[in-house]
Structures are given as structure tokens and as C-alpha cells.
PDB file of C-alpha atoms in Angstrom:
ATOM      1  CA  UNK A 237      99.246  56.502 -72.122  1.00 55.00           C
ATOM      2  CA  UNK A 238     102.728  57.790 -70.464  1.00 66.00           C
ATOM      3  CA  UNK A 239     100.626  60.961 -69.410  1.00 72.00           C
ATOM      4  CA  UNK A 240      98.211  58.968 -67.562  1.00 63.00           C
ATOM      5  CA  UNK A 241     100.719  56.749 -65.804  1.00 67.00           C
ATOM      6  CA  UNK A 242     102.495  59.911 -64.892  1.00 62.00           C
ATOM      7  CA  UNK A 243      99.521  61.669 -63.240  1.00 60.00           C
ATOM      8  CA  UNK A 244      98.798  58.503 -61.563  1.00 62.00           C
ATOM      9  CA  UNK A 245     102.393  58.286 -59.869  1.00 68.00           C
ATOM     10  CA  UNK A 246     101.995  61.762 -59.186  1.00 60.00           C
ATOM     11  CA  UNK A 247      98.658  61.208 -57.419  1.00 64.00           C
ATOM     12  CA  UNK A 248     100.203  58.309 -55.535  1.00 65.00           C
ATOM     13  CA  UNK A 249     102.968  60.576 -54.352  1.00 64.00           C
ATOM     14  CA  UNK A 250     100.886  63.124 -53.473  1.00 61.00           C
ATOM     15  CA  UNK A 251      98.512  60.665 -51.250  1.00 72.00           C
ATOM     16  CA  UNK A 252     101.853  59.344 -49.596  1.00 72.00           C
ATOM     17  CA  UNK A 253     103.019  62.882 -48.969  1.00 70.00           C
ATOM     18  CA  UNK A 254      99.380  63.666 -47.136  1.00 77.00           C
ATOM     19  CA  UNK A 255     100.105  60.334 -45.007  1.00 76.00           C
ATOM     20  CA  UNK A 256     103.452  61.569 -43.966  1.00 76.00           C
ATOM     21  CA  UNK A 257     101.627  64.945 -42.993  1.00 79.00           C
ATOM     22  CA  UNK A 258      98.930  63.057 -41.184  1.00 86.00           C
ATOM     23  CA  UNK A 259     101.448  61.310 -39.221  1.00 86.00           C
ATOM     24  CA  UNK A 260     102.959  64.705 -37.970  1.00 88.00           C
ATOM     25  CA  UNK A 261      99.508  65.838 -36.975  1.00 92.00           C
ATOM     26  CA  UNK A 262      98.966  62.684 -35.252  1.00 93.00           C
ATOM     27  CA  UNK A 263     102.199  62.725 -33.130  1.00 94.00           C
ATOM     28  CA  UNK A 264     101.158  66.357 -32.444  1.00 94.00           C
ATOM     29  CA  UNK A 265      97.895  64.973 -30.966  1.00 96.00           C
ATOM     30  CA  UNK A 266      99.334  62.562 -28.995  1.00 97.00           C
ATOM     31  CA  UNK A 267     101.690  65.085 -27.383  1.00 97.00           C
ATOM     32  CA  UNK A 268      98.726  67.098 -26.770  1.00 97.00           C
ATOM     33  CA  UNK A 269      97.237  64.123 -24.818  1.00 97.00           C
ATOM     34  CA  UNK A 270     100.395  63.555 -22.956  1.00 97.00           C
ATOM     35  CA  UNK A 271     100.432  67.560 -21.856  1.00 97.00           C
ATOM     36  CA  UNK A 272      96.920  66.949 -21.016  1.00 97.00           C
ATOM     37  CA  UNK A 273      97.940  64.379 -18.535  1.00 97.00           C
ATOM     38  CA  UNK A 274     100.405  66.946 -16.909  1.00 97.00           C
ATOM     39  CA  UNK A 275      97.362  69.384 -16.642  1.00 97.00           C
ATOM     40  CA  UNK A 276      95.509  66.437 -14.685  1.00 96.00           C
ATOM     41  CA  UNK A 277      98.504  65.951 -12.300  1.00 95.00           C
ATOM     42  CA  UNK A 278      99.031  69.977 -11.688  1.00 94.00           C
ATOM     43  CA  UNK A 279      95.120  70.277 -11.123  1.00 94.00           C
ATOM     44  CA  UNK A 280      95.172  67.280  -8.623  1.00 91.00           C
ATOM     45  CA  UNK A 281      97.851  68.805  -6.632  1.00 86.00           C
ATOM     46  CA  UNK A 282      95.953  71.881  -6.552  1.00 88.00           C
ATOM     47  CA  UNK A 283      92.550  70.647  -5.536  1.00 91.00           C
ATOM     48  CA  UNK A 284      94.018  68.172  -3.146  1.00 89.00           C
ATOM     49  CA  UNK A 285      96.763  70.085  -1.631  1.00 82.00           C
ATOM     50  CA  UNK A 286      95.050  70.080   2.109  1.00 85.00           C
ATOM     51  CA  UNK A 287      94.480  66.247   1.912  1.00 85.00           C
ATOM     52  CA  UNK A 288      96.050  64.130   4.782  1.00 89.00           C
ATOM     53  CA  UNK A 289      98.400  62.202   3.962  1.00 91.00           C
ATOM     54  CA  UNK A 290     100.020  64.636   1.566  1.00 88.00           C
ATOM     55  CA  UNK A 291     101.603  61.515  -0.180  1.00 90.00           C
ATOM     56  CA  UNK A 292      98.345  60.329  -1.608  1.00 90.00           C
ATOM     57  CA  UNK A 293      97.695  62.906  -4.048  1.00 91.00           C
ATOM     58  CA  UNK A 294     101.082  63.178  -4.962  1.00 93.00           C
ATOM     59  CA  UNK A 295     101.202  59.575  -5.947  1.00 93.00           C
ATOM     60  CA  UNK A 296      97.813  59.938  -8.043  1.00 93.00           C
ATOM     61  CA  UNK A 297      99.350  63.157  -9.713  1.00 94.00           C
ATOM     62  CA  UNK A 298     102.547  61.105 -10.400  1.00 96.00           C
ATOM     63  CA  UNK A 299     100.710  58.258 -11.972  1.00 96.00           C
ATOM     64  CA  UNK A 300      99.376  60.866 -14.652  1.00 97.00           C
ATOM     65  CA  UNK A 301     102.922  62.108 -15.180  1.00 98.00           C
ATOM     66  CA  UNK A 302     104.117  58.761 -15.919  1.00 98.00           C
ATOM     67  CA  UNK A 303     101.201  58.068 -18.267  1.00 98.00           C
ATOM     68  CA  UNK A 304     102.376  61.359 -19.921  1.00 98.00           C
ATOM     69  CA  UNK A 305     105.819  60.016 -20.217  1.00 98.00           C
ATOM     70  CA  UNK A 306     104.468  56.813 -21.613  1.00 98.00           C
ATOM     71  CA  UNK A 307     102.158  58.624 -24.424  1.00 98.00           C
ATOM     72  CA  UNK A 308     105.211  60.760 -25.385  1.00 98.00           C
ATOM     73  CA  UNK A 309     107.280  57.520 -26.421  1.00 98.00           C
ATOM     74  CA  UNK A 310     104.400  55.500 -27.815  1.00 97.00           C
ATOM     75  CA  UNK A 311     103.746  58.402 -30.012  1.00 96.00           C
ATOM     76  CA  UNK A 312     107.347  58.770 -31.103  1.00 96.00           C
ATOM     77  CA  UNK A 313     107.459  54.920 -31.941  1.00 95.00           C
ATOM     78  CA  UNK A 314     104.491  54.769 -33.841  1.00 92.00           C
ATOM     79  CA  UNK A 315     105.737  58.068 -35.976  1.00 90.00           C
ATOM     80  CA  UNK A 316     109.182  56.535 -36.365  1.00 89.00           C
ATOM     81  CA  UNK A 317     107.490  53.106 -37.476  1.00 88.00           C
ATOM     82  CA  UNK A 318     105.523  54.878 -40.136  1.00 84.00           C
ATOM     83  CA  UNK A 319     108.011  57.210 -41.480  1.00 79.00           C
ATOM     84  CA  UNK A 320     110.019  53.884 -41.789  1.00 76.00           C
ATOM     85  CA  UNK A 321     107.610  52.682 -44.431  1.00 72.00           C
ATOM     86  CA  UNK A 322     106.997  55.905 -46.311  1.00 64.00           C
ATOM     87  CA  UNK A 323     109.052  58.265 -48.434  1.00 63.00           C
ATOM     88  CA  UNK A 324     108.341  62.203 -49.215  1.00 61.00           C
ATOM     89  CA  UNK A 325     108.215  63.834 -52.617  1.00 57.00           C
ATOM     90  CA  UNK A 326     106.730  67.125 -52.710  1.00 59.00           C
ATOM     91  CA  UNK A 327     106.512  67.772 -49.097  1.00 65.00           C
ATOM     92  CA  UNK A 328     109.418  68.743 -46.221  1.00 68.00           C
ATOM     93  CA  UNK A 329     108.592  66.423 -43.117  1.00 71.00           C
ATOM     94  CA  UNK A 330     110.036  66.104 -39.726  1.00 74.00           C
ATOM     95  CA  UNK A 331     112.499  63.578 -39.208  1.00 81.00           C
ATOM     96  CA  UNK A 332     112.495  60.689 -36.813  1.00 86.00           C
ATOM     97  CA  UNK A 333     115.423  62.483 -34.905  1.00 92.00           C
ATOM     98  CA  UNK A 334     112.866  65.177 -34.502  1.00 92.00           C
ATOM     99  CA  UNK A 335     110.359  63.033 -32.905  1.00 93.00           C
ATOM    100  CA  UNK A 336     113.031  61.531 -30.714  1.00 96.00           C
ATOM    101  CA  UNK A 337     114.577  65.163 -29.316  1.00 97.00           C
ATOM    102  CA  UNK A 338     110.752  66.248 -28.759  1.00 96.00           C
ATOM    103  CA  UNK A 339     109.942  63.030 -26.763  1.00 97.00           C
ATOM    104  CA  UNK A 340     113.181  63.350 -24.714  1.00 97.00           C
ATOM    105  CA  UNK A 341     112.537  67.089 -24.080  1.00 98.00           C
ATOM    106  CA  UNK A 342     109.068  66.457 -23.035  1.00 98.00           C
ATOM    107  CA  UNK A 343     110.022  63.573 -20.679  1.00 98.00           C
ATOM    108  CA  UNK A 344     112.715  66.126 -18.820  1.00 98.00           C
ATOM    109  CA  UNK A 345     110.395  68.739 -18.430  1.00 98.00           C
ATOM    110  CA  UNK A 346     107.579  66.261 -17.153  1.00 98.00           C
ATOM    111  CA  UNK A 347     109.897  64.685 -14.621  1.00 98.00           C
ATOM    112  CA  UNK A 348     110.823  68.229 -13.833  1.00 97.00           C
ATOM    113  CA  UNK A 349     107.151  69.040 -12.941  1.00 97.00           C
ATOM    114  CA  UNK A 350     107.133  65.686 -10.904  1.00 96.00           C
ATOM    115  CA  UNK A 351     109.879  66.895  -8.996  1.00 96.00           C
ATOM    116  CA  UNK A 352     108.413  70.218  -8.269  1.00 95.00           C
ATOM    117  CA  UNK A 353     105.194  68.583  -7.385  1.00 93.00           C
ATOM    118  CA  UNK A 354     107.037  66.402  -4.561  1.00 92.00           C
ATOM    119  CA  UNK A 355     108.763  69.244  -2.987  1.00 92.00           C
ATOM    120  CA  UNK A 356     105.657  71.450  -2.287  1.00 84.00           C
TER     121      UNK A 356
END
């Protein structure tokens, strides 16, 4: 009977490991969505570069950049919340600190893009 219990515990541990890895993939998808917002902002600036007054396309592009930043931090918050409830067993996962570092770095880079867009 002990072997069956051990196997059941192993399967439960592996399921938790799969969930942890799914959280990382979900975070990656959210980051991709945020970077898509940066792409939309750049495309708006390129397409509407001759529009007058110039602040109008810049403002809408900036809105997409702010949305991208919000997406980074929502993704980070959700990933960290889930990690607080889970533990890994047979897999090596990212730490919440890594998610924070990535969200911070992407925020700085996105703000840099915004600075460049406004300076053009």
C-alpha cells in the first residue's frame, strides 16, 4: 500500500511542478503582449509621423507604452502570487526576484522608447 501512496504523492508533486512551469510560460506570454504594445506604439509613430499636431500620435503611442508597462507588472504580480502558493519538487524554476527584475528592466526600456518617441 505504501508504494501506491508514494506514487500518488509523486504524481501530485509532478503536477505542481507542471503548474510552476505553466506560470513561467504565462508570464512570458504576458511579456510578449506588453512588447506587442510597444510595437504598436512604434508603428503608430511611424504611420502617423506627418500628422499635425504632432502631439496627437505621440499621445496615443504613449498610451500603448503605459499599457505595456501595466501588463509587465500585472504579469509579475500574478506570477509571484502563484509562486507563493506552490513549491517545486523535481524542477528548477525562476524566482519571484527574476520576475521583478524582468518587469523593472522592461519598464525602463519601455520608458526609454517613450523618450525617443517624444524627442523625434
